[in-house]
Amino acid sequence: MIRIHVINPNSTPSMTETIARAAKAASAQTTEIEAVTARGTPASIEGYADEAMSVPAMLAAIRSAEASGAAAHVIACFDDPGLSAAREVASGPVIGICQAAVQVAVTIASRFSVITTLPRSVPVIEDLLVLYGASHRCRRVRAVDLPVLTLEADAGLARSRLLAEAIVARDEDLVDAIVLGCAGMAELCDWLSKEIGLPVIDGVTAAVKLAEALAAGGFRTSKAGAYAFPRDKAGDLGAAGPHA
Ligand code: 5HY
């Protein structure tokens, strides 16, 4: 068995349950999914400050999962918050659901659009697409203009907004796939794909399958460069100590 640690950086347990169901549905028989809710972080991640406030607890969860034998880690938030910091503290591979979804999208489709929750998340995701070298393959990052937690609080409204936006993306953006831009949309993937007749990619599924592949291949995060473990600063100021 390999254990994959799936961390929800926001502090909403019911969203972790949604993520866990999607992760388990995607995982192989030989995979154990350890789904964890970050402690003391924002109830949802909607922009840069929420991201920043979620990272310390997420890093603590990754350190703990490493100690209990996790072979790989999935950051189950489409902003990929703290992804590089997580790779510093982890030995196993760390996969962000945005990066994983984008890698699947560019492999199975020539052009895709992303549909996320609030308009404020659109530039965050656009910048990630540039970082991942995929911005020329994404026609548009769209938003249903609903808060993250409304996906669960009003599932009917979420579905109708997502379907309407996906139809516009299919017919106006002329894409051959849609990427769901929020972990909370994970269970809407198959339904939406059937409704619009296009492949729909959920980042939780993409990340779990990539994590399984990397773990099975024995790949570990390289500690030879920028992803080396954080330095111990204790001796840096010498005998003078921190209050010279
Ligand atoms: C997510 N926020 O996947 C992101 C995406 C978003 O709490 N989980 C969050 O919609 O901003």
PDB file of C-alpha atoms and ligand atoms in Angstrom:
ATOM      1  CA  MET A   1       0.000   0.000   0.000  1.00  0.00           C
ATOM      2  CA  ILE A   2       1.081   3.597  -0.531  1.00  0.00           C
ATOM      3  CA  ARG A   3      -0.373   6.385   1.540  1.00  0.00           C
ATOM      4  CA  ILE A   4      -1.189   9.699  -0.141  1.00  0.00           C
ATOM      5  CA  HIS A   5      -1.735  12.669   2.153  1.00  0.00           C
ATOM      6  CA  VAL A   6      -4.413  15.026   0.793  1.00  0.00           C
ATOM      7  CA  ILE A   7      -4.461  18.319   2.679  1.00  0.00           C
ATOM      8  CA  ASN A   8      -7.352  20.778   2.464  1.00  0.00           C
ATOM      9  CA  PRO A   9      -5.687  24.097   3.371  1.00  0.00           C
ATOM     10  CA  ASN A  10      -8.989  25.668   4.400  1.00  0.00           C
ATOM     11  CA  SER A  11     -10.516  24.742   7.755  1.00  0.00           C
ATOM     12  CA  THR A  12     -13.937  23.489   6.565  1.00  0.00           C
ATOM     13  CA  PRO A  13     -14.256  19.751   7.365  1.00  0.00           C
ATOM     14  CA  SER A  14     -17.251  19.214   5.069  1.00  0.00           C
ATOM     15  CA  MET A  15     -15.182  20.411   2.120  1.00  0.00           C
ATOM     16  CA  THR A  16     -12.430  17.985   3.129  1.00  0.00           C
ATOM     17  CA  GLU A  17     -15.080  15.234   3.040  1.00  0.00           C
ATOM     18  CA  THR A  18     -15.975  16.206  -0.550  1.00  0.00           C
ATOM     19  CA  ILE A  19     -12.290  16.180  -1.463  1.00  0.00           C
ATOM     20  CA  ALA A  20     -11.747  12.837   0.281  1.00  0.00           C
ATOM     21  CA  ARG A  21     -14.649  11.196  -1.570  1.00  0.00           C
ATOM     22  CA  ALA A  22     -13.266  12.348  -4.915  1.00  0.00           C
ATOM     23  CA  ALA A  23      -9.733  11.284  -3.983  1.00  0.00           C
ATOM     24  CA  LYS A  24     -10.856   7.818  -2.850  1.00  0.00           C
ATOM     25  CA  ALA A  25     -13.012   7.356  -5.946  1.00  0.00           C
ATOM     26  CA  ALA A  26      -9.979   8.113  -8.112  1.00  0.00           C
ATOM     27  CA  SER A  27      -7.420   6.123  -6.132  1.00  0.00           C
ATOM     28  CA  ALA A  28      -6.138   2.630  -6.882  1.00  0.00           C
ATOM     29  CA  GLN A  29      -6.875  -0.349  -4.623  1.00  0.00           C
ATOM     30  CA  THR A  30      -3.255  -0.184  -3.442  1.00  0.00           C
ATOM     31  CA  THR A  31      -3.560   3.440  -2.327  1.00  0.00           C
ATOM     32  CA  GLU A  32      -4.599   4.690   1.104  1.00  0.00           C
ATOM     33  CA  ILE A  33      -5.925   8.274   1.083  1.00  0.00           C
ATOM     34  CA  GLU A  34      -5.257  10.279   4.251  1.00  0.00           C
ATOM     35  CA  ALA A  35      -7.451  13.378   3.936  1.00  0.00           C
ATOM     36  CA  VAL A  36      -6.720  16.157   6.433  1.00  0.00           C
ATOM     37  CA  THR A  37      -8.344  19.505   7.226  1.00  0.00           C
ATOM     38  CA  ALA A  38      -5.909  22.317   8.076  1.00  0.00           C
ATOM     39  CA  ARG A  39      -6.350  23.693  11.594  1.00  0.00           C
ATOM     40  CA  GLY A  40      -7.024  27.355  12.346  1.00  0.00           C
ATOM     41  CA  THR A  41      -6.938  28.524   8.719  1.00  0.00           C
ATOM     42  CA  PRO A  42      -9.606  30.551   6.858  1.00  0.00           C
ATOM     43  CA  ALA A  43     -12.874  28.697   6.255  1.00  0.00           C
ATOM     44  CA  SER A  44     -12.195  29.087   2.547  1.00  0.00           C
ATOM     45  CA  ILE A  45      -9.263  30.321   0.467  1.00  0.00           C
ATOM     46  CA  GLU A  46     -10.377  33.295  -1.625  1.00  0.00           C
ATOM     47  CA  GLY A  47      -7.350  35.355  -2.605  1.00  0.00           C
ATOM     48  CA  TYR A  48      -3.786  36.065  -1.474  1.00  0.00           C
ATOM     49  CA  ALA A  49      -4.305  36.808   2.232  1.00  0.00           C
ATOM     50  CA  ASP A  50      -6.350  33.626   2.768  1.00  0.00           C
ATOM     51  CA  GLU A  51      -3.630  31.707   0.950  1.00  0.00           C
ATOM     52  CA  ALA A  52      -0.892  33.171   3.144  1.00  0.00           C
ATOM     53  CA  MET A  53      -2.849  32.450   6.326  1.00  0.00           C
ATOM     54  CA  SER A  54      -3.330  28.820   5.299  1.00  0.00           C
ATOM     55  CA  VAL A  55       0.322  27.946   4.639  1.00  0.00           C
ATOM     56  CA  PRO A  56       1.791  27.505   8.175  1.00  0.00           C
ATOM     57  CA  ALA A  57      -0.867  24.974   9.211  1.00  0.00           C
ATOM     58  CA  MET A  58      -0.581  23.229   5.844  1.00  0.00           C
ATOM     59  CA  LEU A  59       3.199  22.867   6.288  1.00  0.00           C
ATOM     60  CA  ALA A  60       2.624  21.449   9.784  1.00  0.00           C
ATOM     61  CA  ALA A  61       0.188  18.891   8.350  1.00  0.00           C
ATOM     62  CA  ILE A  62       2.727  17.900   5.683  1.00  0.00           C
ATOM     63  CA  ARG A  63       5.496  17.474   8.292  1.00  0.00           C
ATOM     64  CA  SER A  64       3.160  15.305  10.370  1.00  0.00           C
ATOM     65  CA  ALA A  65       2.131  13.186   7.392  1.00  0.00           C
ATOM     66  CA  GLU A  66       5.789  12.740   6.424  1.00  0.00           C
ATOM     67  CA  ALA A  67       6.497  11.425   9.918  1.00  0.00           C
ATOM     68  CA  SER A  68       3.675   8.906   9.590  1.00  0.00           C
ATOM     69  CA  GLY A  69       4.901   7.576   6.268  1.00  0.00           C
ATOM     70  CA  ALA A  70       3.010   9.421   3.538  1.00  0.00           C
ATOM     71  CA  ALA A  71       4.558   8.645   0.153  1.00  0.00           C
ATOM     72  CA  ALA A  72       3.266  11.860  -1.487  1.00  0.00           C
ATOM     73  CA  HIS A  73       1.198  14.950  -0.736  1.00  0.00           C
ATOM     74  CA  VAL A  74      -1.659  16.664  -2.583  1.00  0.00           C
ATOM     75  CA  ILE A  75      -2.474  20.305  -1.817  1.00  0.00           C
ATOM     76  CA  ALA A  76      -6.228  20.287  -2.387  1.00  0.00           C
ATOM     77  CA  CYS A  77      -6.793  23.975  -3.135  1.00  0.00           C
ATOM     78  CA  PHE A  78      -6.805  25.340  -6.672  1.00  0.00           C
ATOM     79  CA  ASP A  79      -4.606  28.303  -5.728  1.00  0.00           C
ATOM     80  CA  ASP A  80      -1.792  25.770  -5.062  1.00  0.00           C
ATOM     81  CA  PRO A  81      -1.003  27.772  -1.879  1.00  0.00           C
ATOM     82  CA  GLY A  82       2.503  27.354  -0.486  1.00  0.00           C
ATOM     83  CA  LEU A  83       3.401  24.713  -3.080  1.00  0.00           C
ATOM     84  CA  SER A  84       7.125  25.522  -3.194  1.00  0.00           C
ATOM     85  CA  ALA A  85       7.323  25.892   0.609  1.00  0.00           C
ATOM     86  CA  ALA A  86       5.616  22.507   0.945  1.00  0.00           C
ATOM     87  CA  ARG A  87       8.227  20.972  -1.351  1.00  0.00           C
ATOM     88  CA  GLU A  88      10.974  22.295   0.960  1.00  0.00           C
ATOM     89  CA  VAL A  89       9.532  20.535   4.014  1.00  0.00           C
ATOM     90  CA  ALA A  90       8.543  17.292   2.249  1.00  0.00           C
ATOM     91  CA  SER A  91      10.684  14.351   1.103  1.00  0.00           C
ATOM     92  CA  GLY A  92       7.873  12.870  -0.950  1.00  0.00           C
ATOM     93  CA  PRO A  93       6.539  14.624  -4.059  1.00  0.00           C
ATOM     94  CA  VAL A  94       4.052  17.457  -3.477  1.00  0.00           C
ATOM     95  CA  ILE A  95       1.379  18.041  -6.123  1.00  0.00           C
ATOM     96  CA  GLY A  96      -0.919  21.062  -6.321  1.00  0.00           C
ATOM     97  CA  ILE A  97      -4.348  20.391  -7.812  1.00  0.00           C
ATOM     98  CA  CYS A  98      -4.055  23.349 -10.197  1.00  0.00           C
ATOM     99  CA  GLN A  99      -0.709  22.174 -11.576  1.00  0.00           C
ATOM    100  CA  ALA A 100      -1.991  18.604 -11.904  1.00  0.00           C
ATOM    101  CA  ALA A 101      -5.222  19.649 -13.625  1.00  0.00           C
ATOM    102  CA  VAL A 102      -3.293  21.854 -16.049  1.00  0.00           C
ATOM    103  CA  GLN A 103      -0.857  19.037 -16.901  1.00  0.00           C
ATOM    104  CA  VAL A 104      -3.780  16.736 -17.698  1.00  0.00           C
ATOM    105  CA  ALA A 105      -5.541  19.472 -19.688  1.00  0.00           C
ATOM    106  CA  VAL A 106      -2.553  20.197 -21.937  1.00  0.00           C
ATOM    107  CA  THR A 107      -2.117  16.451 -22.479  1.00  0.00           C
ATOM    108  CA  ILE A 108      -5.683  15.627 -23.536  1.00  0.00           C
ATOM    109  CA  ALA A 109      -6.818  18.918 -25.091  1.00  0.00           C
ATOM    110  CA  SER A 110      -5.469  21.579 -27.444  1.00  0.00           C
ATOM    111  CA  ARG A 111      -7.276  24.424 -25.684  1.00  0.00           C
ATOM    112  CA  PHE A 112      -9.148  24.594 -22.382  1.00  0.00           C
ATOM    113  CA  SER A 113     -10.918  27.075 -20.131  1.00  0.00           C
ATOM    114  CA  VAL A 114     -10.931  27.103 -16.340  1.00  0.00           C
ATOM    115  CA  ILE A 115     -14.065  27.816 -14.285  1.00  0.00           C
ATOM    116  CA  THR A 116     -13.469  28.923 -10.701  1.00  0.00           C
ATOM    117  CA  THR A 117     -15.608  30.515  -7.952  1.00  0.00           C
ATOM    118  CA  LEU A 118     -15.074  34.263  -7.375  1.00  0.00           C
ATOM    119  CA  PRO A 119     -13.777  36.772  -9.957  1.00  0.00           C
ATOM    120  CA  ARG A 120     -10.956  37.708  -7.544  1.00  0.00           C
ATOM    121  CA  SER A 121      -9.482  34.224  -8.052  1.00  0.00           C
ATOM    122  CA  VAL A 122      -9.237  34.671 -11.838  1.00  0.00           C
ATOM    123  CA  PRO A 123      -5.910  36.578 -11.874  1.00  0.00           C
ATOM    124  CA  VAL A 124      -4.494  34.221  -9.250  1.00  0.00           C
ATOM    125  CA  ILE A 125      -5.131  31.289 -11.589  1.00  0.00           C
ATOM    126  CA  GLU A 126      -3.985  33.232 -14.672  1.00  0.00           C
ATOM    127  CA  ASP A 127      -0.639  33.807 -12.952  1.00  0.00           C
ATOM    128  CA  LEU A 128      -0.377  30.087 -12.113  1.00  0.00           C
ATOM    129  CA  LEU A 129      -0.981  29.230 -15.782  1.00  0.00           C
ATOM    130  CA  VAL A 130       1.961  31.461 -16.732  1.00  0.00           C
ATOM    131  CA  LEU A 131       4.082  29.841 -13.999  1.00  0.00           C
ATOM    132  CA  TYR A 132       3.187  26.356 -15.302  1.00  0.00           C
ATOM    133  CA  GLY A 133       3.878  27.312 -18.936  1.00  0.00           C
ATOM    134  CA  ALA A 134       0.303  26.711 -20.028  1.00  0.00           C
ATOM    135  CA  SER A 135      -1.198  30.190 -20.432  1.00  0.00           C
ATOM    136  CA  HIS A 136      -1.170  29.977 -24.258  1.00  0.00           C
ATOM    137  CA  ARG A 137      -3.254  26.788 -24.048  1.00  0.00           C
ATOM    138  CA  CYS A 138      -5.938  28.294 -21.789  1.00  0.00           C
ATOM    139  CA  ARG A 139      -8.504  30.392 -23.624  1.00  0.00           C
ATOM    140  CA  ARG A 140      -9.982  31.950 -20.498  1.00  0.00           C
ATOM    141  CA  VAL A 141     -10.270  31.669 -16.737  1.00  0.00           C
ATOM    142  CA  ARG A 142     -13.946  32.182 -15.858  1.00  0.00           C
ATOM    143  CA  ALA A 143     -15.796  32.503 -12.543  1.00  0.00           C
ATOM    144  CA  VAL A 144     -19.326  31.506 -11.486  1.00  0.00           C
ATOM    145  CA  ASP A 145     -19.263  34.454  -9.028  1.00  0.00           C
ATOM    146  CA  LEU A 146     -20.126  32.336  -5.975  1.00  0.00           C
ATOM    147  CA  PRO A 147     -18.168  32.071  -2.712  1.00  0.00           C
ATOM    148  CA  VAL A 148     -16.319  28.777  -2.262  1.00  0.00           C
ATOM    149  CA  LEU A 149     -18.576  27.565   0.545  1.00  0.00           C
ATOM    150  CA  THR A 150     -21.733  28.284  -1.475  1.00  0.00           C
ATOM    151  CA  LEU A 151     -20.766  25.320  -3.661  1.00  0.00           C
ATOM    152  CA  GLU A 152     -21.908  23.221  -0.707  1.00  0.00           C
ATOM    153  CA  ALA A 153     -24.426  25.556   0.939  1.00  0.00           C
ATOM    154  CA  ASP A 154     -26.494  25.920  -2.242  1.00  0.00           C
ATOM    155  CA  ALA A 155     -25.544  23.005  -4.500  1.00  0.00           C
ATOM    156  CA  GLY A 156     -28.458  23.663  -6.844  1.00  0.00           C
ATOM    157  CA  LEU A 157     -27.381  27.235  -7.512  1.00  0.00           C
ATOM    158  CA  ALA A 158     -23.763  26.104  -7.884  1.00  0.00           C
ATOM    159  CA  ARG A 159     -24.701  23.498 -10.490  1.00  0.00           C
ATOM    160  CA  SER A 160     -26.842  25.896 -12.508  1.00  0.00           C
ATOM    161  CA  ARG A 161     -24.132  28.604 -12.496  1.00  0.00           C
ATOM    162  CA  LEU A 162     -21.404  26.109 -13.381  1.00  0.00           C
ATOM    163  CA  LEU A 163     -23.430  24.588 -16.232  1.00  0.00           C
ATOM    164  CA  ALA A 164     -24.277  28.000 -17.672  1.00  0.00           C
ATOM    165  CA  GLU A 165     -20.618  29.109 -17.562  1.00  0.00           C
ATOM    166  CA  ALA A 166     -19.409  25.812 -19.043  1.00  0.00           C
ATOM    167  CA  ILE A 167     -21.853  26.093 -21.960  1.00  0.00           C
ATOM    168  CA  VAL A 168     -20.595  29.602 -22.716  1.00  0.00           C
ATOM    169  CA  ALA A 169     -17.001  28.381 -22.452  1.00  0.00           C
ATOM    170  CA  ARG A 170     -17.721  25.505 -24.868  1.00  0.00           C
ATOM    171  CA  ASP A 171     -19.580  27.670 -27.387  1.00  0.00           C
ATOM    172  CA  GLU A 172     -17.617  30.934 -27.185  1.00  0.00           C
ATOM    173  CA  ASP A 173     -14.114  29.962 -26.093  1.00  0.00           C
ATOM    174  CA  LEU A 174     -14.118  27.039 -28.551  1.00  0.00           C
ATOM    175  CA  VAL A 175     -12.261  24.783 -26.111  1.00  0.00           C
ATOM    176  CA  ASP A 176     -12.023  20.999 -26.092  1.00  0.00           C
ATOM    177  CA  ALA A 177     -11.881  20.605 -22.315  1.00  0.00           C
ATOM    178  CA  ILE A 178     -12.955  22.386 -19.129  1.00  0.00           C
ATOM    179  CA  VAL A 179     -10.928  22.518 -15.907  1.00  0.00           C
ATOM    180  CA  LEU A 180     -12.790  22.885 -12.585  1.00  0.00           C
ATOM    181  CA  GLY A 181     -11.041  25.677 -10.713  1.00  0.00           C
ATOM    182  CA  CYS A 182     -11.956  24.753  -7.130  1.00  0.00           C
ATOM    183  CA  ALA A 183     -11.470  21.627  -5.013  1.00  0.00           C
ATOM    184  CA  GLY A 184     -15.071  22.032  -3.876  1.00  0.00           C
ATOM    185  CA  MET A 185     -16.247  21.262  -7.423  1.00  0.00           C
ATOM    186  CA  ALA A 186     -14.565  17.829  -7.410  1.00  0.00           C
ATOM    187  CA  GLU A 187     -17.811  15.819  -7.349  1.00  0.00           C
ATOM    188  CA  LEU A 188     -19.370  17.818 -10.201  1.00  0.00           C
ATOM    189  CA  CYS A 189     -16.866  16.604 -12.768  1.00  0.00           C
ATOM    190  CA  ASP A 190     -18.659  13.609 -14.319  1.00  0.00           C
ATOM    191  CA  TRP A 191     -22.074  15.307 -14.234  1.00  0.00           C
ATOM    192  CA  LEU A 192     -20.773  18.433 -16.006  1.00  0.00           C
ATOM    193  CA  SER A 193     -18.895  16.402 -18.609  1.00  0.00           C
ATOM    194  CA  LYS A 194     -22.089  14.529 -19.530  1.00  0.00           C
ATOM    195  CA  GLU A 195     -24.076  17.782 -19.661  1.00  0.00           C
ATOM    196  CA  ILE A 196     -21.724  19.642 -22.021  1.00  0.00           C
ATOM    197  CA  GLY A 197     -20.207  16.764 -23.991  1.00  0.00           C
ATOM    198  CA  LEU A 198     -16.591  17.730 -23.264  1.00  0.00           C
ATOM    199  CA  PRO A 199     -13.886  16.264 -21.033  1.00  0.00           C
ATOM    200  CA  VAL A 200     -13.990  17.996 -17.627  1.00  0.00           C
ATOM    201  CA  ILE A 201     -10.892  17.809 -15.428  1.00  0.00           C
ATOM    202  CA  ASP A 202     -11.047  17.849 -11.633  1.00  0.00           C
ATOM    203  CA  GLY A 203      -7.744  18.743 -10.009  1.00  0.00           C
ATOM    204  CA  VAL A 204      -8.215  16.391  -7.041  1.00  0.00           C
ATOM    205  CA  THR A 205      -8.493  13.378  -9.354  1.00  0.00           C
ATOM    206  CA  ALA A 206      -5.602  14.570 -11.528  1.00  0.00           C
ATOM    207  CA  ALA A 207      -3.391  15.182  -8.497  1.00  0.00           C
ATOM    208  CA  VAL A 208      -4.139  11.821  -6.834  1.00  0.00           C
ATOM    209  CA  LYS A 209      -3.320   9.894 -10.029  1.00  0.00           C
ATOM    210  CA  LEU A 210      -0.116  11.901 -10.543  1.00  0.00           C
ATOM    211  CA  ALA A 211       0.833  11.348  -6.902  1.00  0.00           C
ATOM    212  CA  GLU A 212       0.288   7.589  -7.293  1.00  0.00           C
ATOM    213  CA  ALA A 213       2.437   7.541 -10.426  1.00  0.00           C
ATOM    214  CA  LEU A 214       5.289   9.505  -8.844  1.00  0.00           C
ATOM    215  CA  ALA A 215       5.200   7.425  -5.652  1.00  0.00           C
ATOM    216  CA  ALA A 216       5.124   4.161  -7.614  1.00  0.00           C
ATOM    217  CA  GLY A 217       8.063   5.382  -9.685  1.00  0.00           C
ATOM    218  CA  GLY A 218      10.049   6.094  -6.541  1.00  0.00           C
ATOM    219  CA  PHE A 219      10.314   9.809  -7.272  1.00  0.00           C
ATOM    220  CA  ARG A 220      11.148  12.053  -4.311  1.00  0.00           C
ATOM    221  CA  THR A 221      11.465  15.836  -4.044  1.00  0.00           C
ATOM    222  CA  SER A 222      15.065  16.803  -4.833  1.00  0.00           C
ATOM    223  CA  LYS A 223      16.921  18.284  -1.837  1.00  0.00           C
ATOM    224  CA  ALA A 224      19.856  19.428  -3.969  1.00  0.00           C
ATOM    225  CA  GLY A 225      18.569  22.938  -4.645  1.00  0.00           C
ATOM    226  CA  ALA A 226      15.686  25.302  -3.864  1.00  0.00           C
ATOM    227  CA  TYR A 227      13.559  22.496  -2.372  1.00  0.00           C
ATOM    228  CA  ALA A 228      16.240  21.611   0.236  1.00  0.00           C
ATOM    229  CA  PHE A 229      14.928  21.355   3.807  1.00  0.00           C
ATOM    230  CA  PRO A 230      14.771  24.802   5.529  1.00  0.00           C
ATOM    231  CA  ARG A 231      18.080  25.720   7.193  1.00  0.00           C
ATOM    232  CA  ASP A 232      18.483  25.645  10.979  1.00  0.00           C
ATOM    233  CA  LYS A 233      19.335  29.261  11.886  1.00  0.00           C
ATOM    234  CA  ALA A 234      20.371  28.589  15.503  1.00  0.00           C
ATOM    235  CA  GLY A 235      24.078  29.210  15.002  1.00  0.00           C
ATOM    236  CA  ASP A 236      23.886  31.935  12.371  1.00  0.00           C
ATOM    237  CA  LEU A 237      24.490  34.883  14.749  1.00  0.00           C
ATOM    238  CA  GLY A 238      27.312  33.124  16.561  1.00  0.00           C
ATOM    239  CA  ALA A 239      27.975  33.741  20.289  1.00  0.00           C
ATOM    240  CA  ALA A 240      26.370  37.228  20.080  1.00  0.00           C
ATOM    241  CA  GLY A 241      22.920  35.646  19.886  1.00  0.00           C
ATOM    242  CA  PRO A 242      19.837  37.321  18.404  1.00  0.00           C
ATOM    243  CA  HIS A 243      19.805  40.441  20.660  1.00  0.00           C
ATOM    244  CA  ALA A 244      23.349  41.816  20.173  1.00  0.00           C
TER     245      ALA A 244
HETATM  246  C1  5HY B   1     -10.069  25.900  -3.371  1.00  0.00           C
HETATM  247  N1  5HY B   1     -10.343  27.953  -2.427  1.00  0.00           N
HETATM  248  O1  5HY B   1      -9.895  24.999  -4.215  1.00  0.00           O
HETATM  249  C2  5HY B   1      -9.840  27.348  -3.661  1.00  0.00           C
HETATM  250  C3  5HY B   1     -10.307  27.717  -4.995  1.00  0.00           C
HETATM  251  C4  5HY B   1     -11.104  28.940  -5.083  1.00  0.00           C
HETATM  252  O2  5HY B   1     -10.943  27.165  -0.342  1.00  0.00           O
HETATM  253  N2  5HY B   1     -10.426  25.768  -2.095  1.00  0.00           N
HETATM  254  C5  5HY B   1     -10.593  26.980  -1.517  1.00  0.00           C
HETATM  255  O3  5HY B   1     -12.241  28.780  -5.481  1.00  0.00           O
HETATM  256  O4  5HY B   1     -10.578  30.026  -4.840  1.00  0.00           O
END
